[in-house]
Structure formats: C-alpha cells, structure tokens
Short mmCIF file of C-alpha atoms in Angstrom, two decimals:
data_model
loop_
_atom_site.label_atom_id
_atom_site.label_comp_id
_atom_site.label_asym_id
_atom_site.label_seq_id
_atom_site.Cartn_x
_atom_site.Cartn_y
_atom_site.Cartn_z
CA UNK U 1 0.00 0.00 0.00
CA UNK U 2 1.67 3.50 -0.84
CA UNK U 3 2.09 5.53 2.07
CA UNK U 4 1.58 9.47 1.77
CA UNK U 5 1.73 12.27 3.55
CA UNK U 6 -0.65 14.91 3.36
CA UNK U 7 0.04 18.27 5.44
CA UNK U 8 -1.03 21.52 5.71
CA UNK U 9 2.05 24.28 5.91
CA UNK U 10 2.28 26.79 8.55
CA UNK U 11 4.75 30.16 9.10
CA UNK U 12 6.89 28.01 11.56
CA UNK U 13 8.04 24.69 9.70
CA UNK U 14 11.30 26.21 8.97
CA UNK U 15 13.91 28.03 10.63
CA UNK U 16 16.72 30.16 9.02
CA UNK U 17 19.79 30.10 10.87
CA UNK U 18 17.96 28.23 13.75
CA UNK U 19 15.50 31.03 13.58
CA UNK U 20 12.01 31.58 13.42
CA UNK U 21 11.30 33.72 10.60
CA UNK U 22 9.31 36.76 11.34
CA UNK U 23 5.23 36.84 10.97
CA UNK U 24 4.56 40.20 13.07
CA UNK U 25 6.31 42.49 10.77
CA UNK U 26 4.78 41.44 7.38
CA UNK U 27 8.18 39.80 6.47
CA UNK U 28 7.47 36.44 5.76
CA UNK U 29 6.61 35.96 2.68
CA UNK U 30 9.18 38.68 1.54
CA UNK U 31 11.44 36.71 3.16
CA UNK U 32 10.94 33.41 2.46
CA UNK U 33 10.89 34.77 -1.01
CA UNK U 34 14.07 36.26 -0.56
CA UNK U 35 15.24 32.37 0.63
CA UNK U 36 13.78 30.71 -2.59
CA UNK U 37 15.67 33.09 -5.08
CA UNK U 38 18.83 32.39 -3.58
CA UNK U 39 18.38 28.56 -2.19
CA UNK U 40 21.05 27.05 -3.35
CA UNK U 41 23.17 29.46 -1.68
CA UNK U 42 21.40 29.29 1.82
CA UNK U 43 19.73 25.94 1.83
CA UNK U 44 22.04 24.60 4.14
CA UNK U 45 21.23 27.34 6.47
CA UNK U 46 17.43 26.18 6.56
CA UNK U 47 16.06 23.26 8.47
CA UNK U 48 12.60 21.62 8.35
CA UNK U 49 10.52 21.81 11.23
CA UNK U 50 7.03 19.55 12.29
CA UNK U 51 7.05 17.30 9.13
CA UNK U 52 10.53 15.15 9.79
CA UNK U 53 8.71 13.79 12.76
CA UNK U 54 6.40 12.53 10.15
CA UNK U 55 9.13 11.05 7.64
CA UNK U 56 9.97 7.20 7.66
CA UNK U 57 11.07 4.83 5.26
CA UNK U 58 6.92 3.70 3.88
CA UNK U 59 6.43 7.79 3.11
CA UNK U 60 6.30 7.32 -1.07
CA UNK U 61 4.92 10.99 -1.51
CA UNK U 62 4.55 14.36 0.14
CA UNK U 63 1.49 16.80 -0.60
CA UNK U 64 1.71 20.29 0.88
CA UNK U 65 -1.01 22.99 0.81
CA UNK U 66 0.15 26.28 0.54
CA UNK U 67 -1.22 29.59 0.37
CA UNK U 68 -0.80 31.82 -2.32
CA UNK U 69 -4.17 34.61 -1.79
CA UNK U 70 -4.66 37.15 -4.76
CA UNK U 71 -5.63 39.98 -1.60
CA UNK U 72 -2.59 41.63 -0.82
CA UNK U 73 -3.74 43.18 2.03
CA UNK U 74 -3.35 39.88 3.68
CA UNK U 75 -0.79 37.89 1.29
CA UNK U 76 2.08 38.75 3.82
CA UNK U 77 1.95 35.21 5.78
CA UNK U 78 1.29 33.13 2.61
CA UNK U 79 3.25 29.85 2.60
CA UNK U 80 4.21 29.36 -1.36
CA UNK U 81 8.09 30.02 -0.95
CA UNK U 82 8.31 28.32 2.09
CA UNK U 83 6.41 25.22 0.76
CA UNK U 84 9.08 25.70 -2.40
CA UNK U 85 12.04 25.56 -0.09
CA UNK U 86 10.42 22.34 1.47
CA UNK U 87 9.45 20.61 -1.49
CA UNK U 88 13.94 21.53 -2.09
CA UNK U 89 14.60 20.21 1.20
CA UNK U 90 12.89 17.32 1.24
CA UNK U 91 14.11 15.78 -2.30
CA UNK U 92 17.62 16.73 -1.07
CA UNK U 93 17.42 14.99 2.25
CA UNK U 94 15.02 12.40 1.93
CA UNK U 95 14.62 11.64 -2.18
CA UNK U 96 11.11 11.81 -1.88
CA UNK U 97 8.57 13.53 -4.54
CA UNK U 98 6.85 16.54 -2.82
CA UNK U 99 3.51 18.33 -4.72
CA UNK U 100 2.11 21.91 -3.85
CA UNK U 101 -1.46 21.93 -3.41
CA UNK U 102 -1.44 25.62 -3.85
CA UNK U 103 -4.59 27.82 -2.14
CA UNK U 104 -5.47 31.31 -3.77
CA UNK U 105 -8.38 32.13 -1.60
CA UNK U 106 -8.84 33.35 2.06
CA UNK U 107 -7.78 30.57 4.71
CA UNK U 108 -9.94 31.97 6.84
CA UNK U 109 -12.77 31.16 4.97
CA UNK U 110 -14.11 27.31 5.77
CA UNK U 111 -16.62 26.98 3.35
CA UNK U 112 -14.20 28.13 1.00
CA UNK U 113 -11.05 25.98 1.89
CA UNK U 114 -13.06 23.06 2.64
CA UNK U 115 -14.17 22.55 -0.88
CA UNK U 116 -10.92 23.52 -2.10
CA UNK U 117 -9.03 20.80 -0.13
CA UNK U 118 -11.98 18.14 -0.72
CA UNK U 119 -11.15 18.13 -4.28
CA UNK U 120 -7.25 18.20 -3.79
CA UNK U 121 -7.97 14.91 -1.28
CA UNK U 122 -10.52 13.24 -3.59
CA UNK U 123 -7.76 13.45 -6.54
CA UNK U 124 -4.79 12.18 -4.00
CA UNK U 125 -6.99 9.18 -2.87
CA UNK U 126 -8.65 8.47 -6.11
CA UNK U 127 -11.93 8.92 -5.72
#
C-alpha cells in the first residue's frame, strides 16, 4: 500500500539560521521569497521543522497545501516560498517527490477551503 503524507504548511516549519522567521512584521513571505531566489546558496542554512517527525522509510509521496491569496492586504503570511524551499529540502534529504497543493483564496474562509481541499484529497486518494 503506498504511504503518503498529506500536510497543511504553517509560518513556523522552517527556521533560518535556527531562527524563526518573522510573521509580526509582514516579512514572511518577503522573506521566504528572498530564501527561494537564492536557495542554493542558503539551503544549508534552513532546516525543516514539524514534518521530519512525520518522515519514515513507507512515506512514497509528500502533498503540501500552501497559500498563495490574490488579496494583498493579507498575502504577507502566505506559505508558497516556504512550501518551495520544502518541497527543495525534502528531495535533497530524503529523495522523496513533494507536490504543492497551492490555495489562492482566504484561509480563513471554511466553506471556501473546505471545498478547495476536498477536491485536492478526492484526486490524491482516487476517488
């Protein structure tokens, strides 16, 4: 049976530097931007937090929803680049395939995230 792993991303499953990256200021996505564009140059300096607990030998496949929301009044926290740098990570350390399910819409919004991630899991699971 094919093992996967299915996980939404948060602002705190990596560190930079042993760091948290900033939220509060607005800097997160900027930054984790700024990471992407340059990873090969500071991937080493990233680690992965949460999901290597999750990460054994039966784990065939990674899926990670991101956000990615059109509103850029609220954009600032969205996860893209950090689910990029992941998706980096992970192949590097582990050899395993990692997909984006990428969300454009307002996480906040359950009727609206619940349909959106319904689909995603109908597709993974075949149904």
């Amino acid at each position: 049976m094919k093992t996967v792993l299915i996980s939404n991303i948060g602002n705190r499953n990596i560190k930079y530097k042993g760091e948290e990256i900033p939220v509060k200021e607005k800097q997160f996505k900027t930054l984790t931007k700024y990471y992407w564009n340059d990873i090969d140059n500071l991937i080493e300096n990233i680690s992965i937090e949460i999901l290597p607990n999750h990460i054994n030998e039966n784990v065939e496949k990674i899926y990670l929803f991101v956000t990615n929301q059109k509103d850029e009044k609220f954009n600032h926290q969205d996860t893209l680049y950090e689910g990029l740098i992941i998706q980096k990570k992970i192949k590097q350390d582990y050899q395993i395939d990692v997909e984006l399910l990428e969300f454009e819409g307002n996480p906040s919004d359950e009727n609206e995230i619940s349909e959106v991630f319904s689909n995603h899991l109908k597709r993974i699971i075949g149904t």
